[in-house]
Amino acid sequence: MGLLDKVKAQATAATAAAKDAAQKGQAKLDEVQSKKGADGMLRDLGAAFYATKTDRATPSTDADIDRLVAALQTHEAEHGALTLAPESAAAAPTATTTNFGPAPTATTTNFGPAPTAADPGSPPPS
């Protein structure tokens, strides 16, 4: 019966590994769905704020902003703090750009003054 016990132990270990992988996959899926929901709320909040700043707000815009802020706070309480770093190039602060040295400059070679039309009475150049 030693062989059957080994097979049973391997099957049990494989089942445990499969359950662990399924739990990790589900946790990752939940995390991605949570982030997607938060991103949607942040986008809506940004759109409402933009409408306010560009004089395109509707009568419900302020209430929408309050509702979205409350929903985001609830989301943070359930899922942890949101990442608020800018993701777009337009929103990124310019002070954090990487400097790879001075900008390349055009190289010009100076061969002296530009040629001019010779005076008919002048001697040829040396």
Backbone as a printed PyTorch tensor [residue, N CA C, xyz], in Angstrom:
tensor([[[  0.7980,  -1.1990,   0.0000],
         [  0.0000,   0.0000,   0.0000],
         [  0.8400,   1.2640,   0.0000]],

        [[  2.1200,   1.1780,   0.0580],
         [  2.9860,   2.3350,   0.0730],
         [  2.8300,   3.1760,  -1.1730]],

        [[  2.6560,   2.5160,  -2.3370],
         [  2.5120,   3.2330,  -3.5960],
         [  1.2100,   4.0300,  -3.6040]],

        [[  0.1290,   3.4530,  -3.1560],
         [ -1.1520,   4.1580,  -3.1140],
         [ -1.1050,   5.3470,  -2.1630]],

        [[ -0.4070,   5.1900,  -1.0530],
         [ -0.2740,   6.3080,  -0.1170],
         [  0.4890,   7.4590,  -0.7410]],

        [[  1.5430,   7.1430,  -1.5200],
         [  2.3220,   8.1910,  -2.1940],
         [  1.4720,   8.9050,  -3.2350]],

        [[  0.6980,   8.1500,  -4.0090],
         [ -0.1640,   8.7460,  -5.0280],
         [ -1.2120,   9.6350,  -4.3750]],

        [[ -1.7850,   9.1680,  -3.2750],
         [ -2.7890,   9.9510,  -2.5600],
         [ -2.1810,  11.2440,  -2.0030]],

        [[ -0.9810,  11.1760,  -1.4760],
         [ -0.3060,  12.3580,  -0.9490],
         [ -0.0080,  13.3540,  -2.0620]],

        [[  0.4230,  12.8480,  -3.2210],
         [  0.7090,  13.7350,  -4.3510],
         [ -0.5780,  14.3890,  -4.8540]],

        [[ -1.6630,  13.6290,  -4.8890],
         [ -2.9470,  14.1860,  -5.3280],
         [ -3.4230,  15.2570,  -4.3580]],

        [[ -3.2420,  15.0170,  -3.0820],
         [ -3.6330,  16.0070,  -2.0750],
         [ -2.8020,  17.2790,  -2.2240]],

        [[ -1.4830,  17.1120,  -2.4550],
         [ -0.6060,  18.2720,  -2.6320],
         [ -0.9810,  19.0410,  -3.9030]],

        [[ -1.2960,  18.3190,  -4.9740],
         [ -1.6830,  18.9720,  -6.2280],
         [ -2.9990,  19.7310,  -6.0520]],

        [[ -3.9350,  19.1500,  -5.3240],
         [ -5.2170,  19.8180,  -5.0650],
         [ -5.0050,  21.0900,  -4.2540]],

        [[ -4.1410,  21.0110,  -3.2490],
         [ -3.8550,  22.1910,  -2.4210],
         [ -3.1890,  23.2810,  -3.2500]],

        [[ -2.2520,  22.8880,  -4.1390],
         [ -1.5750,  23.8760,  -4.9910],
         [ -2.5710,  24.5190,  -5.9540]],

        [[ -3.4860,  23.7400,  -6.4930],
         [ -4.4890,  24.2780,  -7.4120],
         [ -5.4160,  25.2570,  -6.6880]],

        [[ -5.8260,  24.9160,  -5.4610],
         [ -6.6810,  25.8170,  -4.6890],
         [ -5.9440,  27.1170,  -4.3610]],

        [[ -4.6610,  27.0030,  -4.0400],
         [ -3.8600,  28.1820,  -3.7290],
         [ -3.7480,  29.0870,  -4.9570]],

        [[ -3.4920,  28.4740,  -6.1060],
         [ -3.3810,  29.2510,  -7.3470],
         [ -4.7170,  29.9190,  -7.6770]],

        [[ -5.8020,  29.2110,  -7.4670],
         [ -7.1290,  29.7840,  -7.7330],
         [ -7.4090,  30.9610,  -6.8030]],

        [[ -7.0330,  30.8320,  -5.5370],
         [ -7.2420,  31.9300,  -4.5890],
         [ -6.4040,  33.1440,  -4.9690]],

        [[ -5.1490,  32.9030,  -5.3670],
         [ -4.2910,  34.0240,  -5.7800],
         [ -4.8440,  34.6920,  -7.0360]],

        [[ -5.3150,  33.8880,  -7.9740],
         [ -5.9020,  34.4420,  -9.1920],
         [ -7.1430,  35.2590,  -8.8960]],

        [[ -7.9830,  34.7710,  -8.0060],
         [ -9.1900,  35.5030,  -7.6360],
         [ -8.8470,  36.8090,  -6.9320]],

        [[ -7.8220,  36.7680,  -6.0710],
         [ -7.4020,  37.9850,  -5.3730],
         [ -6.8960,  39.0180,  -6.3710]],

        [[ -6.1340,  38.5780,  -7.3640],
         [ -5.6230,  39.5030,  -8.3880],
         [ -6.7680,  40.0820,  -9.2110]],

        [[ -7.7290,  39.2350,  -9.5600],
         [ -8.8880,  39.6960, -10.3070],
         [ -9.6670,  40.7340,  -9.5030]],

        [[ -9.8720,  40.4640,  -8.2200],
         [-10.5730,  41.4230,  -7.3550],
         [ -9.8150,  42.7440,  -7.2760]],

        [[ -8.4880,  42.6590,  -7.2090],
         [ -7.6590,  43.8710,  -7.1420],
         [ -7.7880,  44.6860,  -8.4270]],

        [[ -7.7590,  44.0140,  -9.5690],
         [ -7.8650,  44.7070, -10.8560],
         [ -9.2450,  45.3490, -10.9920]],

        [[-10.2970,  44.6250, -10.6070],
         [-11.6430,  45.1860, -10.6900],
         [-11.8050,  46.3720,  -9.7500]],

        [[-11.1960,  46.2900,  -8.5800],
         [-11.2500,  47.3920,  -7.6240],
         [-10.5650,  48.6280,  -8.1930]],

        [[ -9.3840,  48.4340,  -8.7920],
         [ -8.6430,  49.5510,  -9.3830],
         [ -9.4390,  50.1610, -10.5370]],

        [[-10.0540,  49.3190, -11.3410],
         [-10.8380,  49.8170, -12.4680],
         [-12.0080,  50.6690, -11.9770]],

        [[-12.6630,  50.2220, -10.9070],
         [-13.7650,  51.0000, -10.3430],
         [-13.2910,  52.3430,  -9.8170]],

        [[-12.1550,  52.3390,  -9.1170],
         [-11.6090,  53.5890,  -8.5840],
         [-11.1840,  54.5160,  -9.7170]],

        [[-10.5720,  53.9490, -10.7590],
         [-10.1550,  54.7750, -11.8970],
         [-11.3620,  55.4360, -12.5580]],

        [[-12.4630,  54.7060, -12.6650],
         [-13.6790,  55.2800, -13.2440],
         [-14.2170,  56.4300, -12.4100]],

        [[-14.2180,  56.2250, -11.0840],
         [-14.7020,  57.3020, -10.2070],
         [-13.7800,  58.5120, -10.2730]],

        [[-12.4530,  58.2820, -10.3230],
         [-11.5140,  59.4020, -10.4220],
         [-11.6890,  60.1380, -11.7460]],

        [[-11.9380,  59.4120, -12.8170],
         [-12.1620,  60.0340, -14.1160],
         [-13.4180,  60.9010, -14.0550]],

        [[-14.4900,  60.3610, -13.4690],
         [-15.7370,  61.1210, -13.3580],
         [-15.5520,  62.3630, -12.4830]],

        [[-14.7870,  62.2110, -11.4080],
         [-14.5040,  63.3500, -10.5330],
         [-13.7070,  64.4080, -11.2860]],

        [[-12.7290,  63.9800, -12.0530],
         [-11.9450,  64.9220, -12.8540],
         [-12.7970,  65.6270, -13.8900]],

        [[-13.7050,  64.8950, -14.5190],
         [-14.5890,  65.5070, -15.5170],
         [-15.5140,  66.5300, -14.8650]],

        [[-16.0220,  66.2020, -13.6980],
         [-16.9000,  67.1440, -12.9910],
         [-16.1220,  68.3940, -12.5780]],

        [[-14.9160,  68.2020, -12.0840],
         [-14.0840,  69.3400, -11.6890],
         [-13.7480,  70.2000, -12.9120]],

        [[-13.4090,  69.5440, -14.0190],
         [-13.0960,  70.2640, -15.2560],
         [-14.3140,  71.0700, -15.7250]],

        [[-15.4970,  70.4620, -15.6350],
         [-16.7120,  71.1790, -16.0210],
         [-16.8950,  72.4170, -15.1570]],

        [[-16.5790,  72.2930, -13.8740],
         [-16.6920,  73.4390, -12.9660],
         [-15.7040,  74.5330, -13.3490]],

        [[-14.4720,  74.1600, -13.6440],
         [-13.4360,  75.1430, -13.9580],
         [-13.6440,  75.8040, -15.3220]],

        [[-14.3640,  75.1570, -16.2220],
         [-14.5680,  75.7060, -17.5620],
         [-15.9810,  76.2640, -17.7550]],

        [[-16.6430,  76.5500, -16.6460],
         [-17.9940,  77.1230, -16.6620],
         [-18.9890,  76.2710, -17.4470]],

        [[-18.8570,  74.9540, -17.3480],
         [-19.8010,  74.0480, -18.0010],
         [-20.5080,  73.1500, -16.9900]],

        [[-20.4680,  73.5560, -15.7410],
         [-21.1030,  72.7570, -14.6890],
         [-22.6160,  72.8040, -14.8300]],

        [[-23.2390,  71.7160, -14.4410],
         [-24.7010,  71.6550, -14.4110],
         [-25.1420,  71.8950, -12.9710]],

        [[-26.4200,  72.0500, -12.7360],
         [-26.8730,  72.2450, -11.3550],
         [-26.5040,  71.0750, -10.4230]],

        [[-26.2830,  69.9050, -10.9740],
         [-25.9740,  68.7460, -10.1280],
         [-24.4710,  68.4730, -10.0030]],

        [[-23.6260,  69.2740, -10.6310],
         [-22.1870,  69.0010, -10.6340],
         [-21.5960,  69.0030,  -9.2260]],

        [[-21.9300,  69.9920,  -8.4100],
         [-21.3850,  70.0370,  -7.0450],
         [-21.8150,  68.8110,  -6.2400]],

        [[-23.0720,  68.3940,  -6.3920],
         [-23.5470,  67.1940,  -5.6990],
         [-22.8330,  65.9500,  -6.2250]],

        [[-22.5590,  65.9160,  -7.5300],
         [-21.8240,  64.7890,  -8.1180],
         [-20.4140,  64.7110,  -7.5400]],

        [[-19.7700,  65.8550,  -7.4050],
         [-18.4180,  65.8990,  -6.8400],
         [-18.4390,  65.3750,  -5.4090]],

        [[-19.3760,  65.8320,  -4.6110],
         [-19.4770,  65.3730,  -3.2230],
         [-19.7310,  63.8660,  -3.1570]],

        [[-20.6340,  63.3760,  -4.0180],
         [-20.9500,  61.9500,  -4.0470],
         [-19.7260,  61.1210,  -4.4390]],

        [[-18.9730,  61.5850,  -5.4490],
         [-17.7920,  60.8530,  -5.9060],
         [-16.6830,  60.8600,  -4.8530]],

        [[-16.4890,  61.9780,  -4.1790],
         [-15.4780,  62.0420,  -3.1170],
         [-15.8400,  61.0600,  -2.0060]],

        [[-17.1190,  61.0210,  -1.6170],
         [-17.5590,  60.0870,  -0.5700],
         [-17.3670,  58.6370,  -1.0240]],

        [[-17.6900,  58.3520,  -2.2860],
         [-17.5250,  56.9920,  -2.8070],
         [-16.0490,  56.5960,  -2.8410]],

        [[-15.1830,  57.5240,  -3.2010],
         [-13.7490,  57.2320,  -3.2170],
         [-13.2020,  57.0190,  -1.8120]],

        [[-13.7020,  57.7820,  -0.8520],
         [-13.2690,  57.5900,   0.5330],
         [-13.7090,  56.2180,   1.0490]],

        [[-14.9070,  55.7930,   0.7040],
         [-15.3860,  54.4650,   1.0740],
         [-14.5240,  53.3940,   0.4130]],

        [[-14.2170,  53.6170,  -0.8460],
         [-13.3640,  52.6710,  -1.5810],
         [-11.9990,  52.5430,  -0.9110]],

        [[-11.4200,  53.6660,  -0.5240],
         [-10.1220,  53.6360,   0.1540],
         [-10.2110,  52.9110,   1.4870]],

        [[-11.2940,  53.0830,   2.2030],
         [-11.4610,  52.4140,   3.4930],
         [-11.5340,  50.9000,   3.3080]],

        [[-12.1160,  50.4510,   2.1950],
         [-12.2630,  49.0180,   1.9450],
         [-11.0400,  48.3990,   1.2720]],

        [[-10.3770,  49.1490,   0.3970],
         [ -9.3310,  48.5720,  -0.4520],
         [ -7.9470,  49.1810,  -0.2560]],

        [[ -7.8150,  50.1590,   0.5970],
         [ -6.5220,  50.8120,   0.7910],
         [ -6.4240,  52.0930,  -0.0140]],

        [[ -5.3630,  52.8210,   0.2590],
         [ -5.1720,  54.1420,  -0.3610],
         [ -5.0380,  54.0370,  -1.8720]],

        [[ -5.5600,  55.0430,  -2.5410],
         [ -5.4590,  55.1320,  -3.9920],
         [ -4.0900,  55.6850,  -4.3830]],

        [[ -3.6340,  55.3000,  -5.5450],
         [ -2.4230,  55.8850,  -6.1040],
         [ -2.8470,  57.1440,  -6.8440]],

        [[ -2.3570,  58.2800,  -6.3880],
         [ -2.7950,  59.5540,  -6.9580],
         [ -1.7410,  60.1910,  -7.8540]],

        [[ -0.6890,  59.4580,  -8.1750],
         [  0.3590,  59.9910,  -9.0460],
         [ -0.1910,  60.1520, -10.4630]],

        [[  0.1990,  61.2060, -11.1490],
         [ -0.2650,  61.4020, -12.5310],
         [  0.1700,  60.2390, -13.4170]],

        [[ -0.7230,  59.8600, -14.3340],
         [ -0.4080,  58.7740, -15.2600],
         [ -0.1930,  59.2760, -16.6720]],

        [[ -0.7160,  60.4470, -16.9920],
         [ -0.5730,  60.9570, -18.3470],
         [  0.6040,  61.9180, -18.4190]],

        [[  1.1520,  62.0450, -19.6160],
         [  2.2730,  62.9560, -19.8140],
         [  1.8410,  64.4020, -19.5750]],

        [[  0.6020,  64.7160, -19.8980],
         [  0.1170,  66.0870, -19.7260],
         [ -0.0160,  66.4570, -18.2520]],

        [[ -0.2780,  65.4700, -17.3940],
         [ -0.4760,  65.7530, -15.9750],
         [  0.8060,  65.6600, -15.1740]],

        [[  1.8350,  65.0670, -15.7500],
         [  3.0870,  64.8750, -15.0200],
         [  3.7650,  66.2200, -14.8010]],

        [[  4.2740,  66.4440, -13.5980],
         [  4.9850,  67.7040, -13.3490],
         [  6.2670,  67.7600, -14.1660]],

        [[  6.6070,  68.9360, -14.6390],
         [  7.8010,  69.0720, -15.4720],
         [  9.0760,  68.9950, -14.6560]],

        [[  9.0000,  69.2000, -13.3600],
         [ 10.2030,  69.1840, -12.5300],
         [ 10.7750,  67.7770, -12.3810]],

        [[ 10.0280,  66.7640, -12.7360],
         [ 10.5190,  65.4050, -12.5570],
         [ 11.0330,  64.7880, -13.8450]],

        [[ 11.2370,  65.6000, -14.8740],
         [ 11.7340,  65.0360, -16.1170],
         [ 13.1890,  64.6280, -15.9510]],

        [[ 13.5620,  63.6110, -16.6610],
         [ 14.9340,  63.1100, -16.5940],
         [ 15.8180,  63.9560, -17.4840]],

        [[ 16.9570,  64.3340, -16.9640],
         [ 17.8970,  65.1350, -17.7350],
         [ 19.0490,  64.2400, -18.1710]],

        [[ 19.2050,  64.0680, -19.4590],
         [ 20.2750,  63.2470, -19.9930],
         [ 21.4500,  64.0850, -20.4730]],

        [[ 21.6170,  65.2530, -19.9300],
         [ 22.7310,  66.1160, -20.3110],
         [ 22.2370,  67.2620, -21.1690]],

        [[ 23.1760,  68.0680, -21.6480],
         [ 22.7640,  69.2260, -22.4370],
         [ 22.1480,  68.7990, -23.7600]],

        [[ 21.2580,  69.6350, -24.2470],
         [ 20.6290,  69.3560, -25.5300],
         [ 21.6820,  69.4490, -26.6290]],

        [[ 21.5880,  68.5750, -27.6170],
         [ 22.5650,  68.6510, -28.7020],
         [ 22.4120,  69.9650, -29.4570]],

        [[ 23.5410,  70.5010, -29.9050],
         [ 23.5180,  71.7520, -30.6600],
         [ 24.0440,  71.4900, -32.0540]],

        [[ 23.6550,  72.3410, -32.9640],
         [ 24.1400,  72.2050, -34.3320],
         [ 25.6040,  72.6230, -34.3800]],

        [[ 26.3950,  71.8650, -35.0970],
         [ 27.8100,  72.1850, -35.2250],
         [ 28.0080,  72.9450, -36.5320]],

        [[ 28.6020,  74.1160, -36.4200],
         [ 28.8960,  74.8840, -37.6270],
         [ 30.3960,  75.0600, -37.7190]],

        [[ 30.8800,  75.0020, -38.9120],
         [ 32.3070,  75.2220, -39.1410],
         [ 32.4660,  76.6060, -39.7350]],

        [[ 33.3670,  77.3790, -39.1390],
         [ 33.5840,  78.7400, -39.6020],
         [ 34.8170,  78.7630, -40.4880]],

        [[ 34.6160,  79.0600, -41.7560],
         [ 35.7190,  79.1320, -42.6910],
         [ 36.1100,  80.5760, -42.9790]],

        [[ 35.7980,  81.4570, -42.0730],
         [ 36.1360,  82.8640, -42.2570],
         [ 34.9260,  83.6350, -42.7320]],

        [[ 35.1500,  84.8940, -43.0940],
         [ 34.0130,  85.7120, -43.5160],
         [ 33.4280,  85.1890, -44.8230]],

        [[ 32.1830,  85.4820, -45.0160],
         [ 31.5070,  85.0540, -46.2370],
         [ 32.1430,  85.7730, -47.4190]],

        [[ 32.2600,  85.0900, -48.5380],
         [ 32.8680,  85.7370, -49.7090],
         [ 31.9970,  86.8860, -50.2000]],

        [[ 32.6770,  87.8930, -50.6850],
         [ 31.9740,  89.0590, -51.2300],
         [ 32.4380,  89.2530, -52.6570]],

        [[ 31.6770,  90.0030, -53.3920],
         [ 32.0710,  90.2830, -54.7760],
         [ 33.3490,  91.1230, -54.7620]],

        [[ 34.3170,  90.7120, -55.5300],
         [ 35.6060,  91.4220, -55.5540],
         [ 35.4500,  92.7540, -56.2810]],

        [[ 36.1650,  93.7410, -55.7460],
         [ 36.2130,  95.0530, -56.3750],
         [ 37.0640,  94.8940, -57.6390]],

        [[ 36.5910,  95.3990, -58.7790],
         [ 37.3790,  95.1860, -60.0100],
         [ 38.7980,  95.7320, -59.9290]],

        [[ 39.0680,  96.7000, -59.1050],
         [ 40.4120,  97.2840, -59.0290],
         [ 41.2460,  96.6640, -57.9250]],

        [[ 40.7240,  95.6820, -57.1740],
         [ 41.4940,  95.1280, -56.0580],
         [ 42.3460,  93.9640, -56.5190]],

        [[ 43.4870,  93.7340, -55.8410],
         [ 44.3430,  92.6150, -56.2280],
         [ 43.6910,  91.2930, -55.8470]],

        [[ 44.0490,  90.2100, -56.4780],
         [ 43.4660,  88.8900, -56.1610],
         [ 43.8480,  88.4920, -54.7340]],

        [[ 43.0190,  87.6760, -54.0740],
         [ 43.3240,  87.2550, -52.7000],
         [ 44.5700,  86.4000, -52.6590]],

        [[ 45.3050,  86.4730, -51.5380],
         [ 46.5400,  85.7060, -51.4240],
         [ 46.3250,  84.3170, -50.8960]]])
